[in-house]
Amino acid sequence: MKRNKQWDVRGAVGFAAFFHFLYSCARGCLLPFLTIYFRHLGLTAVMTGTIMAVKHVVALVWTPLSCILARRHNKRRMVITGSLICSAAVALVLLLFPPTGKSTESRSCNISQLNAVHELSSTTLKPKTTLQKFSTPVLFSTEHKMTPTEEYNNTEYIPTTPVRISELHNNQSTTVNTANNQSDWKESLEIKTFQMPSPDNRSRSLTKREQKQQEINKMQYEFLGSLKVMDTQHQMFFLVMIIIILWEILAAPLTWTADDGLHEYLDFVDATERHRAVKPWRLLGTAGGMGCSGILVSLLYCLIGTVLHFYTYSLLMVLAMPLAALLPLYRHKREHVPGAGLKALHLVRGDSQALLCAVTAVLAGMAGSAVSDFLLWQMQDHNATELQMGITLAVVPLCQAAFAPLNECLTRLLKSHGRLLPLGIMGLSLQCLSYSFMWTPWTVLPSQVLSGISIGALWWSLEAQSVDIASPGTELAVKRVFEALYQDLGAGLGSVAGGFVVQKFGIKILFQGTAAMLGVWCISLAVLQWRIPRQRRINYSRLLAADASEMSESESEQDNDWLEKAMEEDKGNNNWRRLD
């Protein structure tokens, strides 16, 4: 006889929680500090907001598609492992880009630390002392022109006006590039003319090929010419955007794919209620990553710099790979609901209260994205260190994790979860308003505590709404609709809008405008909830769960009814016989 397979539900949930804790810790080490690194590279607020918006849009489109493909082809474990490896490698590519010389960050080191760094660099690096010779003329602009006879000599060149090092380096690099391009172009023309046969022996096919090749070369020269016209800052912008898109394509499938495998595993053993135990560990991992990375970078800033965020992220992603090989994943073929995402969208659209929650999720996502993208910029303007940034950022997920055990108490106290939704929006509005009046970095801590409680209340209300409207098999899909609206759609809109507002008006105006928007929606939401009648929907999952317990009672009642009828009929027959 075959032995029954034992399912260790508690161990599986604990192992999955540890994996998500480590993965969230890796994301917390880098993702909240990306905008600071973009500022270090010299990108403007509009460029930073556009890059972050593109990142959210890619996640909005690619995450559900990759999750469906991974389940259909039964390649979940391969997708998770490949996502860990590739995203850790692609993140390090951003370190290859040097700053454009237009960085606006301000950071100073102690004199002792600078001396230590100078001694270390003097022993390892040997700067070049000879000057290069440039013999080819370069036209830098229409105002400053160089004659063909002007050349640089091997002797020292002392400019009469002060020259910036970054501008001199950029001018020299453009001179070298144009010289190399012209020499390569001449060599290619010489090779072509040398290899070109006589017109008499040339066939028609060769003539067509040469014409196509000339057209291709002309297009390439036009493209290279447009790149030369583009300045260094815009070149950096497009390169960083390409890397971020590739990075998000590789990293986006991991969370949903791991969640689907664990949910189907727990659904097979009738323990889906334990799936919610993973979320607090994600929040704790995110808080730990933010705080620890901020402390490490603050201690080693003058030796390593902000690149420690990238190294820590890659190291933790590599450490999570052995855990991915042991994750509890299960593919339940029979009970999978096809098109669960479309059904979830239909359920949200068909309920008026759910539509209010969806609009609230989008607006809250916009506010959260604006805060997360440019809060550190404002703290940096107030001379905040990485230690202060990491601790203030870690307070928010810690408060959310502390709010999770209060869900059951709130369910008992509040008859309707909709009452907590305007309170959460009001808390976020006060948080954004307090950011605009920052005078020291540590004054952000009370606002961060309020933010964590408000976001926790908001998510509790959204999850309760998803449970109310979900049909059997669509509970997780409805919850993910609100997650996508908050984390991807709303965050993308908030990033691009926040970048333009910061570029034109400043960070304070961004926070004040966000607070005003949330305040107006808080009042509108309260009025709409009062005006719109709340529909009582049947929770089919609870109804099916209660059928098993009520089945025995109903069967016993039917048996009693049948016995009573039989006794009454027997009694009537006996009385009829006595009358006879």
Coordinates of C-alpha atoms in Angstrom, one line a residue:
M1 CA 0.0 0.0 0.0
K2 CA 1.2 3.5 -0.8
R3 CA 1.7 5.8 2.2
N4 CA -0.3 9.1 2.1
K5 CA 1.8 12.2 1.4
Q6 CA 2.2 14.4 4.5
W7 CA 1.6 18.1 4.1
D8 CA 3.5 20.3 6.6
V9 CA 1.4 23.4 6.3
R10 CA 3.1 25.2 9.2
G11 CA 6.6 24.5 7.9
A12 CA 5.7 25.5 4.3
V13 CA 4.2 28.9 5.5
G14 CA 7.2 29.5 7.7
F15 CA 9.7 28.8 4.9
A16 CA 7.8 31.0 2.4
A17 CA 7.7 33.8 5.0
F18 CA 11.5 33.6 5.4
F19 CA 12.0 33.7 1.7
H20 CA 9.8 36.8 1.3
F21 CA 11.5 38.4 4.3
L22 CA 14.9 38.0 2.6
Y23 CA 13.6 39.1 -0.8
S24 CA 11.8 42.2 0.7
C25 CA 15.0 43.0 2.6
A26 CA 16.9 43.1 -0.7
R27 CA 14.4 45.4 -2.3
G28 CA 14.3 47.6 0.7
C29 CA 18.1 48.1 0.5
L30 CA 18.0 49.6 -3.0
L31 CA 14.6 50.6 -4.4
P32 CA 13.7 53.4 -2.0
F33 CA 17.1 55.0 -2.6
L34 CA 17.0 54.8 -6.4
T35 CA 15.8 58.4 -6.9
I36 CA 18.8 59.7 -4.8
Y37 CA 21.1 57.8 -7.1
F38 CA 19.5 59.3 -10.1
R39 CA 20.0 62.7 -8.6
H40 CA 23.7 61.8 -8.1
L41 CA 23.9 60.9 -11.8
G42 CA 22.8 64.4 -12.6
L43 CA 19.2 63.6 -13.8
T44 CA 16.5 66.3 -13.3
A45 CA 13.2 65.8 -11.5
V46 CA 11.3 65.3 -14.7
M47 CA 13.7 62.7 -15.9
T48 CA 13.6 60.9 -12.5
G49 CA 9.8 60.9 -12.5
T50 CA 9.6 59.7 -16.0
I51 CA 11.9 56.8 -15.3
M52 CA 10.0 55.7 -12.3
A53 CA 6.7 56.0 -14.2
V54 CA 8.0 53.8 -17.0
K55 CA 9.1 51.3 -14.3
H56 CA 5.6 51.2 -12.8
V57 CA 3.9 50.9 -16.3
V58 CA 6.1 47.9 -17.2
A59 CA 5.2 46.2 -13.9
L60 CA 1.5 46.9 -14.5
V61 CA 1.6 45.2 -17.9
W62 CA 4.2 42.5 -17.5
T63 CA 3.5 41.1 -14.0
P64 CA 0.1 39.5 -14.7
L65 CA 1.2 38.2 -18.1
S66 CA 4.4 36.6 -16.8
C67 CA 2.4 35.0 -13.9
I68 CA 0.0 33.5 -16.4
L69 CA 2.7 32.2 -18.6
A70 CA 4.7 30.7 -15.7
R71 CA 1.6 28.8 -14.5
R72 CA 0.5 27.6 -18.0
H73 CA 4.0 26.1 -18.7
N74 CA 4.6 25.0 -15.2
K75 CA 7.9 26.9 -14.9
R76 CA 7.3 28.8 -11.7
R77 CA 10.5 27.7 -9.9
M78 CA 12.6 28.4 -13.0
V79 CA 11.0 31.9 -13.3
I80 CA 11.7 32.7 -9.6
T81 CA 15.3 31.5 -9.8
G82 CA 16.0 33.3 -13.1
S83 CA 14.5 36.5 -11.8
L84 CA 16.7 36.5 -8.7
I85 CA 19.9 35.9 -10.7
C86 CA 19.2 38.3 -13.6
S87 CA 17.8 41.2 -11.6
A88 CA 20.9 41.0 -9.2
A89 CA 23.2 41.2 -12.3
V90 CA 21.3 44.0 -14.1
A91 CA 21.2 46.2 -11.0
L92 CA 25.0 46.4 -11.0
V93 CA 25.0 47.7 -14.6
L94 CA 23.8 51.1 -13.3
L95 CA 27.2 51.4 -11.5
L96 CA 29.0 51.6 -14.8
F97 CA 27.4 55.0 -15.6
P98 CA 29.5 58.0 -14.4
P99 CA 27.8 61.2 -13.2
T100 CA 27.2 63.8 -15.9
G101 CA 28.8 66.6 -13.9
K102 CA 25.4 68.3 -13.1
S103 CA 24.7 66.5 -9.8
T104 CA 22.9 68.7 -7.3
E105 CA 23.4 66.6 -4.2
S106 CA 25.4 68.0 -1.3
R107 CA 27.4 65.7 1.0
S108 CA 30.6 66.4 2.9
C109 CA 33.0 64.0 4.6
N110 CA 35.2 64.5 7.6
I111 CA 38.8 65.6 7.1
S112 CA 40.2 62.4 8.6
Q113 CA 38.0 60.3 6.3
L114 CA 39.1 62.3 3.3
N115 CA 42.8 61.9 4.2
A116 CA 42.3 58.1 4.5
V117 CA 40.6 58.0 1.1
H118 CA 43.3 60.1 -0.5
E119 CA 46.0 57.9 0.9
L120 CA 44.2 54.8 -0.3
S121 CA 43.7 56.3 -3.8
S122 CA 47.3 57.5 -4.0
T123 CA 48.6 54.0 -3.4
T124 CA 46.3 52.3 -5.8
L125 CA 45.7 54.9 -8.6
K126 CA 48.4 56.7 -10.7
P127 CA 47.0 59.7 -12.4
K128 CA 48.2 60.7 -15.9
T129 CA 50.4 63.8 -16.0
T130 CA 50.9 64.0 -19.8
L131 CA 48.7 66.0 -22.0
Q132 CA 47.2 64.4 -25.2
K133 CA 47.6 66.0 -28.6
F134 CA 44.5 66.8 -30.7
S135 CA 45.1 67.7 -34.3
T136 CA 41.6 67.6 -35.8
P137 CA 39.4 70.6 -35.6
V138 CA 36.0 70.3 -33.8
L139 CA 33.1 72.7 -33.9
F140 CA 31.7 73.0 -30.4
S141 CA 29.0 75.6 -31.2
T142 CA 28.2 78.2 -33.7
E143 CA 29.7 80.9 -31.7
H144 CA 33.2 79.4 -31.0
K145 CA 34.8 78.1 -34.2
M146 CA 38.3 76.7 -34.6
T147 CA 40.3 77.1 -37.7
P148 CA 41.9 74.1 -39.4
T149 CA 45.4 75.3 -38.5
E150 CA 44.8 75.4 -34.7
E151 CA 46.5 72.5 -33.0
Y152 CA 47.4 71.6 -29.5
N153 CA 51.1 71.2 -28.8
N154 CA 52.8 68.8 -26.4
T155 CA 53.7 71.7 -24.2
E156 CA 51.5 72.9 -21.3
Y157 CA 48.3 74.8 -22.2
I158 CA 47.2 77.4 -19.7
P159 CA 43.8 78.9 -20.4
T160 CA 43.3 82.6 -19.8
T161 CA 39.8 82.0 -18.3
P162 CA 38.9 79.6 -15.5
V163 CA 37.8 76.3 -16.9
R164 CA 35.7 73.6 -15.1
I165 CA 37.1 70.1 -15.0
S166 CA 33.9 68.5 -16.1
E167 CA 33.5 70.9 -19.1
L168 CA 37.2 70.3 -20.1
H169 CA 36.7 66.6 -19.8
N170 CA 33.5 66.7 -21.9
N171 CA 35.2 68.9 -24.6
Q172 CA 38.2 66.5 -24.8
S173 CA 36.0 63.5 -25.0
T174 CA 34.0 65.1 -27.9
T175 CA 37.2 66.0 -29.7
V176 CA 38.5 62.4 -29.4
N177 CA 35.2 60.9 -30.5
T178 CA 34.9 63.2 -33.5
A179 CA 38.5 62.5 -34.5
N180 CA 38.0 58.8 -34.2
N181 CA 34.7 58.9 -36.1
Q182 CA 36.3 60.9 -39.0
S183 CA 39.3 58.6 -39.2
D184 CA 37.0 55.5 -39.2
W185 CA 34.8 57.1 -41.8
K186 CA 37.8 57.8 -44.1
E187 CA 39.2 54.3 -43.6
S188 CA 35.8 52.8 -44.4
L189 CA 35.6 54.9 -47.6
E190 CA 39.1 53.9 -48.6
I191 CA 38.3 50.2 -48.1
K192 CA 35.1 50.6 -50.1
T193 CA 36.8 52.3 -53.0
F194 CA 39.6 49.8 -52.9
Q195 CA 37.2 46.9 -53.0
M196 CA 34.9 48.4 -55.6
P197 CA 35.3 46.7 -59.0
S198 CA 35.1 48.4 -62.3
P199 CA 31.7 49.5 -63.6
D200 CA 31.9 47.3 -66.7
N201 CA 32.2 44.0 -64.6
R202 CA 29.6 45.0 -62.1
S203 CA 26.3 43.2 -62.3
R204 CA 22.9 44.6 -61.5
S205 CA 22.6 42.6 -58.3
L206 CA 25.8 44.1 -56.9
T207 CA 24.5 47.5 -57.9
K208 CA 21.3 47.0 -55.9
R209 CA 23.3 45.7 -52.9
E210 CA 25.6 48.7 -53.0
Q211 CA 22.6 51.1 -53.1
K212 CA 21.0 49.4 -50.1
Q213 CA 24.3 49.5 -48.2
Q214 CA 24.7 53.2 -49.0
E215 CA 21.2 53.9 -47.7
I216 CA 21.9 51.9 -44.5
N217 CA 25.2 53.8 -44.0
K218 CA 23.4 57.1 -44.5
M219 CA 20.8 56.2 -41.9
Q220 CA 23.5 55.2 -39.5
Y221 CA 25.4 58.5 -40.0
E222 CA 22.2 60.4 -39.4
F223 CA 21.5 58.5 -36.2
L224 CA 25.1 59.0 -34.9
G225 CA 24.8 62.7 -35.8
S226 CA 21.6 63.0 -33.7
L227 CA 23.4 61.4 -30.8
K228 CA 26.2 63.9 -31.1
V229 CA 23.7 66.7 -30.9
M230 CA 22.1 65.3 -27.7
D231 CA 23.9 66.4 -24.6
T232 CA 25.4 64.1 -21.9
Q233 CA 22.5 64.4 -19.5
H234 CA 19.9 63.2 -22.1
Q235 CA 22.2 60.4 -23.1
M236 CA 22.4 59.3 -19.5
F237 CA 18.6 59.6 -19.2
F238 CA 17.9 57.2 -22.1
L239 CA 20.6 54.7 -21.0
V240 CA 19.3 54.6 -17.4
M241 CA 15.7 54.2 -18.7
I242 CA 16.7 51.2 -20.8
I243 CA 18.4 49.5 -17.9
I244 CA 15.4 50.2 -15.6
I245 CA 13.0 48.7 -18.1
L246 CA 15.1 45.6 -18.5
W247 CA 15.5 45.3 -14.7
E248 CA 11.7 45.6 -14.1
I249 CA 11.0 42.9 -16.8
L250 CA 13.3 40.5 -15.0
A251 CA 12.2 41.3 -11.4
A252 CA 8.5 41.9 -11.8
P253 CA 7.3 38.2 -12.1
L254 CA 8.8 37.0 -8.9
T255 CA 6.3 38.2 -6.2
W256 CA 3.1 37.1 -7.9
T257 CA 4.6 33.8 -9.1
A258 CA 5.7 32.8 -5.7
D259 CA 2.4 33.9 -4.2
D260 CA 0.4 31.9 -6.7
G261 CA 2.4 28.7 -5.9
L262 CA 1.9 29.1 -2.2
H263 CA -1.8 30.0 -2.5
E264 CA -2.5 26.9 -4.6
Y265 CA -0.5 24.8 -2.2
L266 CA -2.6 26.0 0.8
D267 CA -5.8 25.8 -1.2
F268 CA -5.1 22.1 -1.9
V269 CA -5.0 21.4 1.8
D270 CA -7.8 23.8 2.8
A271 CA -5.6 26.3 4.6
T272 CA -5.8 29.4 2.5
E273 CA -6.4 31.5 5.7
R274 CA -2.7 31.0 6.5
H275 CA -1.6 32.8 3.4
R276 CA -2.1 36.2 5.1
A277 CA 0.7 35.3 7.6
V278 CA 3.3 36.0 4.9
K279 CA 2.5 39.7 4.6
P280 CA 3.9 40.9 8.0
W281 CA 7.2 39.2 7.2
R282 CA 7.4 41.1 4.0
L283 CA 6.9 44.4 5.8
L284 CA 9.5 43.5 8.4
G285 CA 12.0 42.6 5.7
T286 CA 11.4 45.9 3.9
A287 CA 12.0 47.8 7.1
G288 CA 15.1 45.9 7.9
G289 CA 16.6 46.5 4.5
M290 CA 15.9 50.2 4.6
G291 CA 17.3 50.6 8.1
C292 CA 20.4 48.4 7.7
S293 CA 21.4 49.8 4.4
G294 CA 21.0 53.4 5.6
I295 CA 23.3 52.6 8.6
L296 CA 25.9 50.9 6.5
V297 CA 26.1 53.5 3.8
S298 CA 26.2 56.3 6.5
L299 CA 29.2 54.6 8.1
L300 CA 31.1 53.8 4.9
Y301 CA 30.0 56.7 2.7
C302 CA 33.4 58.3 2.3
L303 CA 35.1 55.0 1.5
I304 CA 32.5 53.3 -0.8
G305 CA 29.7 55.8 -1.4
T306 CA 26.1 55.0 -2.3
V307 CA 27.1 52.0 -4.4
L308 CA 26.8 49.9 -1.2
H309 CA 23.0 49.9 -1.8
F310 CA 23.6 48.0 -5.1
Y311 CA 26.1 45.5 -3.6
T312 CA 23.8 44.7 -0.7
Y313 CA 20.8 44.2 -3.0
S314 CA 22.8 41.8 -5.2
L315 CA 24.2 39.9 -2.3
L316 CA 20.8 39.3 -0.7
M317 CA 19.3 38.2 -4.0
V318 CA 22.0 35.7 -4.4
L319 CA 21.4 34.4 -0.8
A320 CA 17.7 33.9 -1.6
M321 CA 18.4 31.6 -4.6
P322 CA 18.9 28.4 -2.5
L323 CA 15.6 29.2 -0.7
A324 CA 13.8 29.5 -4.1
A325 CA 14.8 25.9 -4.9
L326 CA 12.8 24.7 -1.8
L327 CA 9.8 27.0 -2.0
P328 CA 6.4 25.3 -1.5
L329 CA 4.9 25.5 -5.0
Y330 CA 1.9 23.5 -6.2
R331 CA -0.1 23.6 -9.4
H332 CA -3.7 22.7 -8.8
K333 CA -5.0 21.9 -12.2
R334 CA -8.7 21.1 -11.4
E335 CA -9.8 24.0 -9.2
H336 CA -8.1 26.8 -11.1
V337 CA -10.6 29.4 -12.3
P338 CA -9.9 30.5 -15.9
G339 CA -9.9 34.2 -16.5
A340 CA -9.9 35.0 -12.8
G341 CA -8.4 38.5 -13.5
L342 CA -11.1 39.5 -15.9
K343 CA -13.8 38.2 -13.5
A344 CA -12.2 40.2 -10.7
L345 CA -12.3 43.4 -12.8
H346 CA -16.0 42.7 -13.6
L347 CA -16.8 42.3 -9.9
V348 CA -15.1 45.6 -9.0
R349 CA -16.8 47.4 -11.8
G350 CA -20.2 46.0 -10.8
D351 CA -20.1 47.2 -7.2
S352 CA -20.4 50.9 -6.4
Q353 CA -18.5 50.7 -3.1
A354 CA -15.7 48.7 -4.9
L355 CA -15.5 51.5 -7.5
L356 CA -15.0 54.0 -4.7
C357 CA -12.2 51.8 -3.3
A358 CA -10.6 51.6 -6.7
V359 CA -10.5 55.3 -7.2
T360 CA -9.2 55.7 -3.6
A361 CA -6.4 53.2 -4.4
V362 CA -5.3 55.1 -7.5
L363 CA -5.2 58.5 -5.6
A364 CA -3.4 57.0 -2.6
G365 CA -0.9 55.4 -5.0
M366 CA -0.3 58.7 -6.7
A367 CA 0.4 60.4 -3.3
G368 CA 2.6 57.5 -2.1
S369 CA 4.7 57.6 -5.3
A370 CA 5.2 61.4 -5.0
V371 CA 6.3 61.0 -1.4
S372 CA 8.6 58.1 -2.0
D373 CA 10.2 59.7 -5.1
F374 CA 11.0 63.1 -3.7
L375 CA 10.9 62.9 0.0
L376 CA 14.6 61.9 0.1
W377 CA 15.4 64.9 -2.2
Q378 CA 14.0 67.3 0.4
M379 CA 15.7 65.5 3.3
Q380 CA 19.0 65.7 1.3
D381 CA 18.4 69.5 0.8
H382 CA 18.3 69.7 4.6
N383 CA 21.6 67.9 4.9
A384 CA 20.2 64.6 6.0
T385 CA 22.5 61.6 6.2
E386 CA 21.8 58.1 4.9
L387 CA 21.3 57.0 8.5
Q388 CA 18.4 59.5 9.0
M389 CA 16.9 58.5 5.6
G390 CA 17.0 54.8 6.3
I391 CA 15.5 55.1 9.8
T392 CA 12.7 57.4 8.7
L393 CA 11.8 55.2 5.7
A394 CA 11.8 52.0 7.9
V395 CA 9.2 53.5 10.3
V396 CA 6.4 53.2 7.7
P397 CA 6.5 49.4 7.1
L398 CA 7.1 48.8 10.8
C399 CA 3.9 50.6 11.6
Q400 CA 2.1 48.6 8.9
A401 CA 3.3 45.4 10.4
A402 CA 2.2 46.5 13.8
F403 CA -1.2 47.3 12.4
A404 CA -1.7 43.8 11.0
P405 CA -2.6 42.1 14.3
L406 CA -5.3 44.7 14.9
N407 CA -7.4 43.6 11.9
E408 CA -9.6 41.1 13.9
C409 CA -10.2 43.7 16.6
L410 CA -11.2 46.3 14.0
T411 CA -13.5 43.8 12.3
R412 CA -15.4 43.3 15.6
L413 CA -15.6 46.9 16.5
L414 CA -16.4 48.4 13.1
K415 CA -19.5 47.0 11.5
S416 CA -18.6 48.5 8.1
H417 CA -15.0 48.7 6.9
G418 CA -15.9 51.6 4.7
R419 CA -15.8 54.0 7.7
L420 CA -12.1 53.5 8.0
L421 CA -11.3 54.4 4.4
P422 CA -11.8 58.2 4.7
L423 CA -9.8 58.2 7.9
G424 CA -6.9 56.6 6.1
I425 CA -7.0 59.2 3.3
M426 CA -7.2 62.0 5.9
G427 CA -4.1 60.6 7.6
L428 CA -2.2 60.6 4.3
S429 CA -3.3 64.2 3.6
L430 CA -1.9 65.4 7.0
Q431 CA 1.3 63.5 6.4
C432 CA 1.9 65.2 3.0
L433 CA 1.1 68.6 4.6
S434 CA 3.6 68.1 7.4
Y435 CA 6.3 67.2 4.9
S436 CA 6.1 70.7 3.3
F437 CA 7.0 72.3 6.7
M438 CA 10.1 70.2 7.3
W439 CA 12.9 72.1 9.0
T440 CA 15.1 69.3 10.2
P441 CA 15.3 65.7 9.0
W442 CA 14.2 64.2 12.3
T443 CA 10.9 66.1 12.2
V444 CA 9.7 63.6 9.6
L445 CA 9.4 60.7 12.2
P446 CA 5.9 61.6 13.5
S447 CA 4.6 62.0 10.0
Q448 CA 6.1 58.6 9.1
V449 CA 4.3 57.0 12.0
L450 CA 1.0 58.6 10.8
S451 CA 1.7 57.4 7.3
G452 CA 2.3 53.8 8.4
I453 CA -1.0 53.7 10.4
S454 CA -2.9 55.4 7.6
I455 CA -1.6 53.0 4.9
G456 CA -2.4 50.0 7.2
A457 CA -5.9 51.2 7.7
L458 CA -6.3 51.8 4.0
W459 CA -5.1 48.3 3.0
W460 CA -7.3 46.7 5.7
S461 CA -10.4 48.4 4.2
L462 CA -9.4 47.4 0.6
E463 CA -8.8 43.8 1.6
A464 CA -12.2 43.6 3.5
Q465 CA -13.9 45.1 0.4
S466 CA -12.2 42.4 -1.8
V467 CA -13.5 39.7 0.5
D468 CA -17.0 41.0 0.3
I469 CA -17.3 41.1 -3.5
A470 CA -15.2 38.1 -4.4
S471 CA -16.8 34.9 -5.8
P472 CA -15.3 31.4 -5.2
G473 CA -11.8 31.2 -6.7
T474 CA -11.4 35.0 -7.3
E475 CA -10.4 36.2 -3.8
L476 CA -6.8 36.6 -4.6
A477 CA -7.5 38.1 -8.0
V478 CA -9.8 40.8 -6.6
K479 CA -7.1 41.7 -4.1
R480 CA -4.5 42.0 -6.8
V481 CA -6.7 44.4 -8.8
F482 CA -6.5 46.9 -5.9
E483 CA -2.8 46.2 -5.5
A484 CA -2.2 46.9 -9.2
L485 CA -4.2 50.1 -9.0
Y486 CA -2.3 51.3 -6.0
Q487 CA 1.3 50.1 -6.6
D488 CA 1.5 50.4 -10.4
L489 CA -1.2 52.6 -12.1
G490 CA -1.5 55.2 -9.3
A491 CA 2.3 55.1 -8.6
G492 CA 3.1 55.7 -12.3
L493 CA 0.7 58.7 -12.6
G494 CA 2.1 60.1 -9.4
S495 CA 5.7 59.8 -10.5
V496 CA 5.3 61.5 -13.8
A497 CA 3.1 64.3 -12.3
G498 CA 5.4 64.7 -9.3
G499 CA 8.4 65.1 -11.5
F500 CA 6.9 68.0 -13.5
V501 CA 5.6 69.7 -10.4
V502 CA 9.0 69.5 -8.7
Q503 CA 10.8 70.8 -11.8
K504 CA 8.5 73.8 -12.2
F505 CA 7.3 74.7 -8.7
G506 CA 9.4 72.8 -6.1
I507 CA 9.1 70.0 -3.6
K508 CA 7.1 72.0 -1.1
I509 CA 4.4 72.8 -3.6
L510 CA 4.2 69.1 -4.6
F511 CA 3.5 68.0 -1.0
Q512 CA 1.0 70.8 -0.4
G513 CA -0.8 70.0 -3.7
T514 CA -0.9 66.3 -2.8
A515 CA -2.3 67.1 0.6
A516 CA -5.0 69.3 -0.9
M517 CA -6.0 66.6 -3.5
L518 CA -6.3 64.0 -0.7
G519 CA -8.3 66.3 1.5
V520 CA -10.8 67.0 -1.2
W521 CA -11.2 63.3 -2.0
C522 CA -11.6 62.5 1.7
I523 CA -14.6 64.8 1.9
S524 CA -16.0 63.6 -1.4
L525 CA -15.5 59.9 -0.4
A526 CA -17.4 60.4 2.9
V527 CA -20.3 62.1 1.1
L528 CA -20.5 59.4 -1.7
Q529 CA -20.4 56.6 0.9
W530 CA -23.3 58.2 2.7
R531 CA -25.3 58.7 -0.5
I532 CA -24.7 55.4 -2.2
P533 CA -26.6 52.5 -0.6
R534 CA -24.5 49.6 0.5
Q535 CA -25.4 46.4 -1.2
R536 CA -25.4 43.2 0.8
R537 CA -23.8 40.6 -1.3
I538 CA -23.7 36.9 -0.6
N539 CA -20.3 35.7 0.4
Y540 CA -20.2 32.4 -1.5
S541 CA -17.0 31.1 0.1
R542 CA -18.4 31.5 3.6
L543 CA -21.7 29.9 2.4
L544 CA -19.9 26.9 1.0
A545 CA -17.8 26.6 4.2
A546 CA -21.0 26.6 6.3
D547 CA -22.7 24.0 4.2
A548 CA -20.7 21.2 5.7
S549 CA -21.5 22.1 9.3
E550 CA -25.2 22.6 8.6
M551 CA -25.7 19.5 6.5
S552 CA -26.0 17.1 9.4
E553 CA -28.6 19.4 11.2
S554 CA -30.7 19.7 8.0
E555 CA -30.7 15.9 7.5
S556 CA -31.7 15.3 11.1
E557 CA -34.5 17.8 10.8
Q558 CA -35.8 16.1 7.6
D559 CA -35.8 12.8 9.3
N560 CA -37.8 14.2 12.3
D561 CA -40.3 15.7 9.9
W562 CA -40.8 12.4 8.1
L563 CA -41.2 10.5 11.3
E564 CA -43.8 13.0 12.7
K565 CA -45.8 12.8 9.4
A566 CA -45.8 9.0 9.6
M567 CA -47.0 9.0 13.2
E568 CA -49.8 11.5 12.4
E569 CA -50.9 9.3 9.5
D570 CA -50.8 6.2 11.7
K571 CA -52.8 8.1 14.3
G572 CA -55.5 9.1 11.8
N573 CA -55.8 5.6 10.5
N574 CA -56.3 4.2 14.1
N575 CA -59.0 6.8 14.9
W576 CA -60.9 6.0 11.6
R577 CA -60.9 2.3 12.6
R578 CA -62.3 3.1 16.0
L579 CA -65.2 5.1 14.5
D580 CA -66.1 2.1 12.3

